[in-house]
Amino acid sequence: MAKKDNKKKNNAKNVPHRDNYARISYLYQLSNHLTLSHPALARGLARNMDLVGKKTVSKSSPLLKRTICKQCQSMLIPGLTMTMYVENLSKQKSPINDVLVWKCTCGKCRRFPVGKGEYVVFPDRNGVRID
Amino acid sequence: MAPNKPKNAPKKAPKASSLKELEKKKKQVFKPILDNPYTQSSTWPFVEPEIAASILDFLEVLLSPTGKYKASDVKVKQQVTEPEIVKHIYHGFNATVQALEDQAGINRGIRKQKETTAQPQITHLFICKYDITPTLLTSMFPVLSYTASKSSESRVKLVQLPRGSMERISKALGVDNTGIVGFKEGCPGAEALFELVNSNIKDVEVPWLEGLLTGESHMKFVPPALRNIATTAPVHNPKNNRGKQEQLNKSKSKVESKSDDV
């Protein structure tokens, strides 16, 4: 019984307020599509998407939110709108202090402490993710 | 670069550790979460194990002269010139990524190319995907190699190498922890390797940036990637609720009695 129940819940078809999620997803894709042709519009749409998510308390994956700059809301695409590099600011240059930096064209940096090993975002952890 | 650490077991959801935490009752709930509508996992082109092995042998042969040169004495270094291949490869994360980004800027018309520094472009990229931890370091390479491609016909070939290849490559190159090697166009001696890669490994496909190289884009919207996750929520204590109810009743009765008085 329990297994059946799990399966039923995993297919995520009967999500309440599905329209909010659909709107966020639509805005994300539209913003991605317009990133090069109309950068300002794309940023506006991404901002809109963020606000819709906050207002309706719709949770989205960190992996989705990471792809948008926190300052200028532009889509982070390597080679086009962002540069990335590994830096180590420690004196001893110990590998544990390696930091991966994603730098947006607006200058905002997003830093990932890469040297500390694999970090699994909450929705992907064992026991949380259902497949 | 990424250290050669044993791969950590994936983290588990945090559990209550203190007694106070354990006493709190929690129930399991399923919450919807919105994923990235674009699938990120299937963008790496597939490499057959036998072909990967022969590619690795090729790489070792090509790169070993540089390792030998680096390991030799100062006196020997003065007599022998540096192997020519050094000028035709990029190795390491920062150097390779920067070269690819410059290339992307030039090819996509974002940055203007200085005429004096017209350099041959990177055409082949070899990455020890399974040796580099965490995976975040290598996750952006499919998109980067796509954006850095010259045109839809001549793309940057992305090759993932099997587990254990980082050790062999860094030994051949003479640089520790090298898991990323980029070859420039027209690298001497690498024609056979390029041929092998071109005929056996597919191009990188990034469906959501399709219009970038071809110029024509048919935009397709993907349905929202919703899925449920299993989390916990606190159980409300029924006692408290009853108390609240009683209070409410009391206040109501008070109001009623007051109205009676009036």
mmCIF file of C-alpha atoms in Angstrom:
data_model
loop_
_atom_site.group_PDB
_atom_site.id
_atom_site.type_symbol
_atom_site.label_atom_id
_atom_site.label_comp_id
_atom_site.label_asym_id
_atom_site.label_seq_id
_atom_site.Cartn_x
_atom_site.Cartn_y
_atom_site.Cartn_z
ATOM 1 C CA MET A 1 0.000 0.000 0.000
ATOM 2 C CA ALA A 2 2.656 2.406 1.054
ATOM 3 C CA LYS A 3 4.628 1.820 -2.120
ATOM 4 C CA LYS A 4 1.616 2.434 -4.259
ATOM 5 C CA ASP A 5 0.961 5.620 -2.387
ATOM 6 C CA ASN A 6 4.528 6.767 -2.982
ATOM 7 C CA LYS A 7 4.258 6.181 -6.690
ATOM 8 C CA LYS A 8 1.026 8.050 -6.834
ATOM 9 C CA LYS A 9 2.552 11.040 -5.124
ATOM 10 C CA ASN A 10 5.699 11.069 -7.207
ATOM 11 C CA ASN A 11 4.155 11.667 -10.588
ATOM 12 C CA ALA A 12 3.328 15.199 -9.436
ATOM 13 C CA LYS A 13 0.266 15.581 -11.584
ATOM 14 C CA ASN A 14 -2.085 16.741 -8.907
ATOM 15 C CA VAL A 15 0.083 19.571 -7.696
ATOM 16 C CA PRO A 16 -1.952 22.360 -6.128
ATOM 17 C CA HIS A 17 -1.598 25.688 -7.930
ATOM 18 C CA ARG A 18 0.049 24.115 -10.912
ATOM 19 C CA ASP A 19 -0.552 27.294 -12.867
ATOM 20 C CA ASN A 20 1.949 29.216 -10.735
ATOM 21 C CA TYR A 21 4.685 26.707 -11.484
ATOM 22 C CA ALA A 22 3.755 26.697 -15.150
ATOM 23 C CA ARG A 23 4.057 30.470 -15.221
ATOM 24 C CA ILE A 24 7.476 30.414 -13.582
ATOM 25 C CA SER A 25 8.694 27.775 -15.999
ATOM 26 C CA TYR A 26 7.313 29.720 -18.962
ATOM 27 C CA LEU A 27 8.967 32.958 -17.866
ATOM 28 C CA TYR A 28 12.282 31.145 -17.395
ATOM 29 C CA GLN A 29 12.216 29.686 -20.875
ATOM 30 C CA LEU A 30 11.164 32.957 -22.449
ATOM 31 C CA SER A 31 13.921 34.792 -20.619
ATOM 32 C CA ASN A 32 16.447 32.234 -21.830
ATOM 33 C CA HIS A 33 15.197 32.617 -25.383
ATOM 34 C CA LEU A 34 15.536 36.401 -25.387
ATOM 35 C CA THR A 35 18.873 36.599 -23.566
ATOM 36 C CA LEU A 36 20.850 37.511 -26.671
ATOM 37 C CA SER A 37 18.303 39.310 -28.819
ATOM 38 C CA HIS A 38 16.674 41.491 -26.137
ATOM 39 C CA PRO A 39 18.835 41.394 -23.006
ATOM 40 C CA ALA A 40 16.872 44.024 -21.082
ATOM 41 C CA LEU A 41 13.553 42.313 -21.701
ATOM 42 C CA ALA A 42 15.034 38.956 -20.731
ATOM 43 C CA ARG A 43 16.238 40.386 -17.441
ATOM 44 C CA GLY A 44 12.829 41.870 -16.773
ATOM 45 C CA LEU A 45 11.173 38.527 -17.368
ATOM 46 C CA ALA A 46 13.607 36.766 -15.062
ATOM 47 C CA ARG A 47 12.884 39.336 -12.378
ATOM 48 C CA ASN A 48 9.195 38.769 -12.893
ATOM 49 C CA MET A 49 9.740 35.040 -12.548
ATOM 50 C CA ASP A 50 11.566 35.505 -9.269
ATOM 51 C CA LEU A 51 8.816 37.728 -7.906
ATOM 52 C CA VAL A 52 6.053 35.334 -8.930
ATOM 53 C CA GLY A 53 7.896 32.548 -7.120
ATOM 54 C CA LYS A 54 8.185 34.626 -3.964
ATOM 55 C CA LYS A 55 4.637 35.952 -3.973
ATOM 56 C CA THR A 56 3.024 32.583 -4.520
ATOM 57 C CA VAL A 57 5.525 30.712 -2.278
ATOM 58 C CA SER A 58 6.277 28.249 -5.064
ATOM 59 C CA LYS A 59 9.476 26.383 -4.338
ATOM 60 C CA SER A 60 11.948 25.856 -7.143
ATOM 61 C CA SER A 61 15.154 23.865 -7.294
ATOM 62 C CA PRO A 62 18.415 25.602 -6.347
ATOM 63 C CA LEU A 63 19.830 24.343 -9.635
ATOM 64 C CA LEU A 64 17.233 26.443 -11.419
ATOM 65 C CA LYS A 65 17.819 29.541 -9.326
ATOM 66 C CA ARG A 66 21.592 29.292 -9.735
ATOM 67 C CA THR A 67 21.353 29.938 -13.442
ATOM 68 C CA ILE A 68 20.163 33.497 -12.917
ATOM 69 C CA CYS A 69 22.367 36.359 -11.725
ATOM 70 C CA LYS A 70 21.257 37.656 -8.347
ATOM 71 C CA GLN A 71 22.101 41.242 -9.185
ATOM 72 C CA CYS A 72 21.101 41.864 -12.778
ATOM 73 C CA GLN A 73 18.800 38.834 -13.232
ATOM 74 C CA SER A 74 20.358 37.826 -16.529
ATOM 75 C CA MET A 75 20.606 34.195 -17.516
ATOM 76 C CA LEU A 76 24.087 32.878 -16.822
ATOM 77 C CA ILE A 77 25.347 31.137 -19.940
ATOM 78 C CA PRO A 78 29.073 30.314 -19.964
ATOM 79 C CA GLY A 79 30.843 32.058 -22.805
ATOM 80 C CA LEU A 80 28.025 34.540 -23.376
ATOM 81 C CA THR A 81 26.984 36.222 -20.157
ATOM 82 C CA MET A 82 29.391 34.777 -17.642
ATOM 83 C CA THR A 83 32.974 33.806 -17.078
ATOM 84 C CA MET A 84 34.157 31.202 -14.624
ATOM 85 C CA TYR A 85 37.422 30.488 -12.894
ATOM 86 C CA VAL A 86 38.826 28.652 -9.905
ATOM 87 C CA GLU A 87 40.610 30.781 -7.346
ATOM 88 C CA ASN A 88 42.355 30.080 -4.091
ATOM 89 C CA LEU A 89 42.793 33.016 -1.752
ATOM 90 C CA SER A 90 44.470 31.100 1.058
ATOM 91 C CA LYS A 91 48.128 31.709 1.853
ATOM 92 C CA GLN A 92 49.071 28.058 1.872
ATOM 93 C CA LYS A 93 47.156 27.397 -1.326
ATOM 94 C CA SER A 94 45.630 24.352 0.270
ATOM 95 C CA PRO A 95 43.264 22.614 -2.130
ATOM 96 C CA ILE A 96 40.428 22.713 0.393
ATOM 97 C CA ASN A 97 40.177 26.469 -0.200
ATOM 98 C CA ASP A 98 39.507 26.189 -3.900
ATOM 99 C CA VAL A 99 36.564 28.322 -4.900
ATOM 100 C CA LEU A 100 34.763 28.191 -8.207
ATOM 101 C CA VAL A 101 33.606 31.638 -9.246
ATOM 102 C CA TRP A 102 30.869 32.371 -11.725
ATOM 103 C CA LYS A 103 31.205 35.981 -12.720
ATOM 104 C CA CYS A 104 28.321 37.662 -14.488
ATOM 105 C CA THR A 105 29.007 40.404 -17.042
ATOM 106 C CA CYS A 106 27.543 42.874 -14.543
ATOM 107 C CA GLY A 107 30.386 42.019 -12.156
ATOM 108 C CA LYS A 108 28.420 40.039 -9.578
ATOM 109 C CA CYS A 109 30.210 36.878 -8.465
ATOM 110 C CA ARG A 110 28.692 33.649 -7.289
ATOM 111 C CA ARG A 111 31.180 31.565 -5.339
ATOM 112 C CA PHE A 112 31.099 27.816 -4.815
ATOM 113 C CA PRO A 113 33.517 26.275 -2.298
ATOM 114 C CA VAL A 114 34.545 23.487 -4.613
ATOM 115 C CA GLY A 115 37.453 22.251 -2.520
ATOM 116 C CA LYS A 116 35.204 21.128 0.280
ATOM 117 C CA GLY A 117 33.897 18.207 -1.709
ATOM 118 C CA GLU A 118 30.647 17.367 -3.311
ATOM 119 C CA TYR A 119 27.675 19.406 -2.138
ATOM 120 C CA VAL A 120 24.298 17.937 -2.887
ATOM 121 C CA VAL A 121 21.408 20.370 -2.926
ATOM 122 C CA PHE A 122 18.562 19.502 -0.575
ATOM 123 C CA PRO A 123 15.995 18.294 -3.118
ATOM 124 C CA ASP A 124 18.540 15.860 -4.573
ATOM 125 C CA ARG A 125 19.649 14.257 -1.326
ATOM 126 C CA ASN A 126 19.063 10.646 -0.431
ATOM 127 C CA GLY A 127 15.767 10.214 1.308
ATOM 128 C CA VAL A 128 14.428 13.485 -0.023
ATOM 129 C CA ARG A 129 14.470 12.789 -3.732
ATOM 130 C CA ILE A 130 11.884 10.277 -4.893
ATOM 131 C CA ASP A 131 12.410 8.682 -8.271
ATOM 132 C CA MET B 1 42.549 22.228 -9.261
ATOM 133 C CA ALA B 2 40.190 19.690 -7.825
ATOM 134 C CA PRO B 3 41.927 17.543 -5.259
ATOM 135 C CA ASN B 4 42.185 13.812 -5.661
ATOM 136 C CA LYS B 5 39.935 12.950 -2.789
ATOM 137 C CA PRO B 6 37.943 9.781 -2.303
ATOM 138 C CA LYS B 7 34.462 10.470 -3.492
ATOM 139 C CA ASN B 8 32.223 11.346 -0.611
ATOM 140 C CA ALA B 9 29.036 9.416 -0.153
ATOM 141 C CA PRO B 10 26.043 11.536 -1.083
ATOM 142 C CA LYS B 11 24.755 13.513 1.844
ATOM 143 C CA LYS B 12 21.695 12.284 3.640
ATOM 144 C CA ALA B 13 18.879 14.430 4.820
ATOM 145 C CA PRO B 14 19.731 15.788 8.264
ATOM 146 C CA LYS B 15 18.188 13.892 11.144
ATOM 147 C CA ALA B 16 17.408 15.073 14.611
ATOM 148 C CA SER B 17 20.376 14.643 16.909
ATOM 149 C CA SER B 18 19.433 16.192 20.243
ATOM 150 C CA LEU B 19 16.843 14.780 22.632
ATOM 151 C CA LYS B 20 14.744 17.874 22.332
ATOM 152 C CA GLU B 21 14.671 17.516 18.602
ATOM 153 C CA LEU B 22 13.776 13.842 18.850
ATOM 154 C CA GLU B 23 10.815 14.609 21.074
ATOM 155 C CA LYS B 24 9.248 16.854 18.456
ATOM 156 C CA LYS B 25 6.837 14.890 16.387
ATOM 157 C CA LYS B 26 7.202 15.180 12.667
ATOM 158 C CA LYS B 27 5.222 13.732 9.858
ATOM 159 C CA GLN B 28 6.360 13.015 6.368
ATOM 160 C CA VAL B 29 4.911 15.225 3.694
ATOM 161 C CA PHE B 30 5.381 15.510 -0.037
ATOM 162 C CA LYS B 31 6.067 18.949 -1.416
ATOM 163 C CA PRO B 32 6.118 19.921 -5.075
ATOM 164 C CA ILE B 33 9.284 21.502 -6.424
ATOM 165 C CA LEU B 34 10.033 23.041 -9.792
ATOM 166 C CA ASP B 35 13.134 21.738 -11.553
ATOM 167 C CA ASN B 36 15.080 23.300 -14.364
ATOM 168 C CA PRO B 37 12.987 22.743 -17.504
ATOM 169 C CA TYR B 38 16.147 22.036 -19.494
ATOM 170 C CA THR B 39 17.715 18.657 -18.809
ATOM 171 C CA GLN B 40 21.356 19.086 -17.973
ATOM 172 C CA SER B 41 22.467 15.478 -17.648
ATOM 173 C CA SER B 42 22.135 14.143 -21.178
ATOM 174 C CA THR B 43 24.170 16.866 -22.869
ATOM 175 C CA TRP B 44 27.505 14.996 -22.677
ATOM 176 C CA PRO B 45 28.128 13.043 -25.879
ATOM 177 C CA PHE B 46 28.468 9.311 -25.353
ATOM 178 C CA VAL B 47 31.877 7.684 -25.772
ATOM 179 C CA GLU B 48 32.200 3.938 -26.234
ATOM 180 C CA PRO B 49 34.607 2.349 -23.760
ATOM 181 C CA GLU B 50 36.930 0.882 -26.429
ATOM 182 C CA ILE B 51 37.206 4.177 -28.260
ATOM 183 C CA ALA B 52 37.845 5.988 -25.001
ATOM 184 C CA ALA B 53 40.711 3.591 -24.281
ATOM 185 C CA SER B 54 42.360 4.215 -27.655
ATOM 186 C CA ILE B 55 41.855 7.981 -27.297
ATOM 187 C CA LEU B 56 43.580 7.812 -23.954
ATOM 188 C CA ASP B 57 46.521 5.910 -25.484
ATOM 189 C CA PHE B 58 46.806 8.554 -28.205
ATOM 190 C CA LEU B 59 46.762 11.340 -25.639
ATOM 191 C CA GLU B 60 49.450 9.690 -23.577
ATOM 192 C CA VAL B 61 51.747 9.336 -26.569
ATOM 193 C CA LEU B 62 51.132 12.929 -27.660
ATOM 194 C CA LEU B 63 51.614 14.503 -24.268
ATOM 195 C CA SER B 64 54.486 12.443 -22.887
ATOM 196 C CA PRO B 65 57.280 14.527 -24.530
ATOM 197 C CA THR B 66 56.238 17.559 -22.457
ATOM 198 C CA GLY B 67 56.331 15.516 -19.272
ATOM 199 C CA LYS B 68 59.798 14.248 -20.107
ATOM 200 C CA TYR B 69 60.983 17.773 -20.887
ATOM 201 C CA LYS B 70 59.652 19.088 -17.592
ATOM 202 C CA ALA B 71 61.256 16.293 -15.598
ATOM 203 C CA SER B 72 64.705 16.744 -17.206
ATOM 204 C CA ASP B 73 67.608 18.732 -15.695
ATOM 205 C CA VAL B 74 68.304 22.403 -16.291
ATOM 206 C CA LYS B 75 71.367 21.552 -18.408
ATOM 207 C CA VAL B 76 69.382 19.269 -20.648
ATOM 208 C CA LYS B 77 66.667 21.913 -20.933
ATOM 209 C CA GLN B 78 69.175 24.422 -22.298
ATOM 210 C CA GLN B 79 70.194 22.053 -25.071
ATOM 211 C CA VAL B 80 66.813 20.627 -26.026
ATOM 212 C CA THR B 81 64.027 22.881 -27.203
ATOM 213 C CA GLU B 82 60.597 22.622 -25.694
ATOM 214 C CA PRO B 83 58.298 20.168 -27.485
ATOM 215 C CA GLU B 84 56.258 21.966 -30.081
ATOM 216 C CA ILE B 85 52.953 20.585 -28.827
ATOM 217 C CA VAL B 86 53.074 22.848 -25.765
ATOM 218 C CA LYS B 87 52.070 25.804 -27.926
ATOM 219 C CA HIS B 88 49.082 23.939 -29.258
ATOM 220 C CA ILE B 89 47.380 22.782 -26.097
ATOM 221 C CA TYR B 90 45.708 24.276 -23.084
ATOM 222 C CA HIS B 91 45.632 22.329 -19.856
ATOM 223 C CA GLY B 92 44.023 22.970 -16.508
ATOM 224 C CA PHE B 93 40.687 24.537 -15.677
ATOM 225 C CA ASN B 94 41.428 28.258 -15.736
ATOM 226 C CA ALA B 95 43.567 28.371 -18.880
ATOM 227 C CA THR B 96 41.230 26.193 -20.920
ATOM 228 C CA VAL B 97 38.048 27.898 -19.770
ATOM 229 C CA GLN B 98 39.458 31.356 -20.412
ATOM 230 C CA ALA B 99 40.559 30.386 -23.906
ATOM 231 C CA LEU B 100 37.127 28.930 -24.618
ATOM 232 C CA GLU B 101 35.389 32.023 -23.301
ATOM 233 C CA ASP B 102 37.503 34.328 -25.451
ATOM 234 C CA GLN B 103 36.733 32.108 -28.401
ATOM 235 C CA ALA B 104 33.015 32.207 -27.624
ATOM 236 C CA GLY B 105 33.138 35.992 -27.417
ATOM 237 C CA ILE B 106 34.791 36.232 -30.815
ATOM 238 C CA ASN B 107 32.631 33.620 -32.516
ATOM 239 C CA ARG B 108 29.356 35.009 -31.190
ATOM 240 C CA GLY B 109 30.374 38.568 -32.012
ATOM 241 C CA ILE B 110 30.327 39.820 -28.439
ATOM 242 C CA ARG B 111 33.990 40.673 -28.261
ATOM 243 C CA LYS B 112 35.966 42.007 -31.195
ATOM 244 C CA GLN B 113 39.024 40.108 -32.273
ATOM 245 C CA LYS B 114 42.309 41.912 -32.299
ATOM 246 C CA GLU B 115 43.799 41.345 -35.717
ATOM 247 C CA THR B 116 47.294 40.912 -34.420
ATOM 248 C CA THR B 117 46.373 38.123 -32.073
ATOM 249 C CA ALA B 118 44.374 35.888 -34.371
ATOM 250 C CA GLN B 119 44.954 32.534 -32.761
ATOM 251 C CA PRO B 120 43.897 29.091 -33.905
ATOM 252 C CA GLN B 121 40.836 27.996 -31.980
ATOM 253 C CA ILE B 122 40.274 25.075 -29.682
ATOM 254 C CA THR B 123 38.555 22.283 -31.564
ATOM 255 C CA HIS B 124 38.922 19.296 -29.255
ATOM 256 C CA LEU B 125 38.341 19.192 -25.542
ATOM 257 C CA PHE B 126 39.213 16.202 -23.375
ATOM 258 C CA ILE B 127 37.823 16.087 -19.866
ATOM 259 C CA CYS B 128 38.272 13.438 -17.177
ATOM 260 C CA LYS B 129 34.695 13.902 -16.081
ATOM 261 C CA TYR B 130 34.624 11.076 -13.568
ATOM 262 C CA ASP B 131 37.873 12.035 -11.813
ATOM 263 C CA ILE B 132 37.030 15.667 -11.200
ATOM 264 C CA THR B 133 35.026 16.289 -8.049
ATOM 265 C CA PRO B 134 32.676 17.938 -7.413
ATOM 266 C CA THR B 135 30.630 17.567 -10.567
ATOM 267 C CA LEU B 136 29.842 21.274 -10.482
ATOM 268 C CA LEU B 137 33.281 21.945 -11.971
ATOM 269 C CA THR B 138 32.540 20.040 -15.154
ATOM 270 C CA SER B 139 28.806 20.695 -15.366
ATOM 271 C CA MET B 140 29.139 23.792 -17.551
ATOM 272 C CA PHE B 141 31.461 22.337 -20.203
ATOM 273 C CA PRO B 142 28.796 21.083 -22.638
ATOM 274 C CA VAL B 143 27.227 24.536 -22.849
ATOM 275 C CA LEU B 144 30.596 26.276 -22.967
ATOM 276 C CA SER B 145 31.902 24.089 -25.767
ATOM 277 C CA TYR B 146 28.655 24.709 -27.609
ATOM 278 C CA THR B 147 28.842 28.484 -27.305
ATOM 279 C CA ALA B 148 32.534 28.470 -28.227
ATOM 280 C CA SER B 149 31.965 26.573 -31.475
ATOM 281 C CA LYS B 150 32.789 28.368 -34.696
ATOM 282 C CA SER B 151 29.702 27.286 -36.640
ATOM 283 C CA SER B 152 27.196 24.470 -36.635
ATOM 284 C CA GLU B 153 29.472 22.449 -38.942
ATOM 285 C CA SER B 154 32.728 22.866 -37.036
ATOM 286 C CA ARG B 155 31.949 22.504 -33.374
ATOM 287 C CA VAL B 156 34.183 22.026 -30.405
ATOM 288 C CA LYS B 157 34.305 18.284 -29.785
ATOM 289 C CA LEU B 158 33.768 17.388 -26.177
ATOM 290 C CA VAL B 159 35.191 14.053 -25.061
ATOM 291 C CA GLN B 160 34.623 12.589 -21.612
ATOM 292 C CA LEU B 161 37.316 10.202 -20.464
ATOM 293 C CA PRO B 162 36.747 7.189 -18.210
ATOM 294 C CA ARG B 163 37.590 6.936 -14.521
ATOM 295 C CA GLY B 164 41.286 6.801 -13.742
ATOM 296 C CA SER B 165 42.407 8.705 -16.826
ATOM 297 C CA MET B 166 43.330 11.867 -14.930
ATOM 298 C CA GLU B 167 46.280 10.096 -13.326
ATOM 299 C CA ARG B 168 47.637 8.957 -16.690
ATOM 300 C CA ILE B 169 47.216 12.340 -18.348
ATOM 301 C CA SER B 170 48.799 14.301 -15.517
ATOM 302 C CA LYS B 171 51.711 11.882 -15.500
ATOM 303 C CA ALA B 172 52.208 12.274 -19.238
ATOM 304 C CA LEU B 173 51.971 16.064 -19.032
ATOM 305 C CA GLY B 174 54.095 16.353 -15.936
ATOM 306 C CA VAL B 175 51.536 18.559 -14.184
ATOM 307 C CA ASP B 176 49.644 17.338 -11.139
ATOM 308 C CA ASN B 177 45.881 16.952 -11.214
ATOM 309 C CA THR B 178 45.328 17.806 -14.842
ATOM 310 C CA GLY B 179 41.957 16.577 -15.938
ATOM 311 C CA ILE B 180 41.203 19.069 -18.678
ATOM 312 C CA VAL B 181 43.117 19.340 -21.951
ATOM 313 C CA GLY B 182 42.112 21.477 -24.923
ATOM 314 C CA PHE B 183 43.709 21.005 -28.345
ATOM 315 C CA LYS B 184 44.022 23.865 -30.806
ATOM 316 C CA GLU B 185 43.194 23.578 -34.461
ATOM 317 C CA GLY B 186 46.038 22.169 -36.566
ATOM 318 C CA CYS B 187 47.992 20.679 -33.717
ATOM 319 C CA PRO B 188 50.992 18.804 -35.173
ATOM 320 C CA GLY B 189 50.873 15.033 -34.779
ATOM 321 C CA ALA B 190 47.296 14.960 -33.569
ATOM 322 C CA GLU B 191 45.595 14.436 -36.935
ATOM 323 C CA ALA B 192 44.931 10.748 -36.289
ATOM 324 C CA LEU B 193 43.476 11.516 -32.871
ATOM 325 C CA PHE B 194 41.201 14.204 -34.306
ATOM 326 C CA GLU B 195 40.095 11.826 -37.034
ATOM 327 C CA LEU B 196 39.247 9.156 -34.464
ATOM 328 C CA VAL B 197 37.258 11.593 -32.356
ATOM 329 C CA ASN B 198 35.443 13.195 -35.304
ATOM 330 C CA SER B 199 34.288 9.896 -36.745
ATOM 331 C CA ASN B 200 33.175 8.269 -33.509
ATOM 332 C CA ILE B 201 31.861 10.937 -31.193
ATOM 333 C CA LYS B 202 28.796 13.047 -31.791
ATOM 334 C CA ASP B 203 28.600 16.818 -31.495
ATOM 335 C CA VAL B 204 27.407 18.467 -28.336
ATOM 336 C CA GLU B 205 23.723 19.270 -28.554
ATOM 337 C CA VAL B 206 22.207 21.948 -26.377
ATOM 338 C CA PRO B 207 18.553 22.044 -27.420
ATOM 339 C CA TRP B 208 17.667 25.224 -25.530
ATOM 340 C CA LEU B 209 20.340 27.276 -27.329
ATOM 341 C CA GLU B 210 19.569 25.835 -30.743
ATOM 342 C CA GLY B 211 19.255 29.110 -32.583
ATOM 343 C CA LEU B 212 22.698 30.267 -31.513
ATOM 344 C CA LEU B 213 24.712 28.494 -34.191
ATOM 345 C CA THR B 214 22.189 27.946 -36.939
ATOM 346 C CA GLY B 215 20.613 31.391 -36.700
ATOM 347 C CA GLU B 216 17.089 30.029 -36.922
ATOM 348 C CA SER B 217 15.337 29.004 -33.773
ATOM 349 C CA HIS B 218 12.103 27.141 -33.380
ATOM 350 C CA MET B 219 11.183 27.867 -29.851
ATOM 351 C CA LYS B 220 9.528 25.000 -28.074
ATOM 352 C CA PHE B 221 8.151 25.392 -24.613
ATOM 353 C CA VAL B 222 8.731 22.504 -22.275
ATOM 354 C CA PRO B 223 6.064 21.680 -19.676
ATOM 355 C CA PRO B 224 7.027 22.630 -16.111
ATOM 356 C CA ALA B 225 9.400 20.026 -14.660
ATOM 357 C CA LEU B 226 7.511 19.421 -11.447
ATOM 358 C CA ARG B 227 8.367 16.670 -9.033
ATOM 359 C CA ASN B 228 7.646 15.849 -5.441
ATOM 360 C CA ILE B 229 10.208 15.673 -2.677
ATOM 361 C CA ALA B 230 9.798 13.882 0.628
ATOM 362 C CA THR B 231 10.291 16.223 3.566
ATOM 363 C CA THR B 232 8.944 16.491 7.069
ATOM 364 C CA ALA B 233 6.545 18.924 8.632
ATOM 365 C CA PRO B 234 5.859 19.492 12.348
ATOM 366 C CA VAL B 235 2.791 17.849 13.830
ATOM 367 C CA HIS B 236 0.565 20.357 15.584
ATOM 368 C CA ASN B 237 -0.208 19.487 19.134
ATOM 369 C CA PRO B 238 -3.964 18.822 19.430
ATOM 370 C CA LYS B 239 -3.924 19.954 23.079
ATOM 371 C CA ASN B 240 -3.014 23.478 22.113
ATOM 372 C CA ASN B 241 -5.779 23.581 19.591
ATOM 373 C CA ARG B 242 -8.313 22.476 22.171
ATOM 374 C CA GLY B 243 -7.126 25.185 24.507
ATOM 375 C CA LYS B 244 -7.574 27.749 21.802
ATOM 376 C CA GLN B 245 -11.046 26.483 21.100
ATOM 377 C CA GLU B 246 -11.989 26.770 24.758
ATOM 378 C CA GLN B 247 -10.648 30.287 24.907
ATOM 379 C CA LEU B 248 -12.648 31.193 21.860
ATOM 380 C CA ASN B 249 -15.785 29.721 23.386
ATOM 381 C CA LYS B 250 -15.187 31.598 26.627
ATOM 382 C CA SER B 251 -14.757 34.920 24.872
ATOM 383 C CA LYS B 252 -17.881 34.263 22.862
ATOM 384 C CA SER B 253 -19.875 33.518 25.954
ATOM 385 C CA LYS B 254 -18.525 36.696 27.550
ATOM 386 C CA VAL B 255 -19.662 38.740 24.602
ATOM 387 C CA GLU B 256 -23.047 37.108 24.747
ATOM 388 C CA SER B 257 -23.398 37.765 28.462
ATOM 389 C CA LYS B 258 -22.407 41.400 27.915
ATOM 390 C CA SER B 259 -25.009 41.801 25.233
ATOM 391 C CA ASP B 260 -27.527 40.280 27.600
ATOM 392 C CA ASP B 261 -26.662 42.913 30.197
ATOM 393 C CA VAL B 262 -27.230 45.712 27.775
#
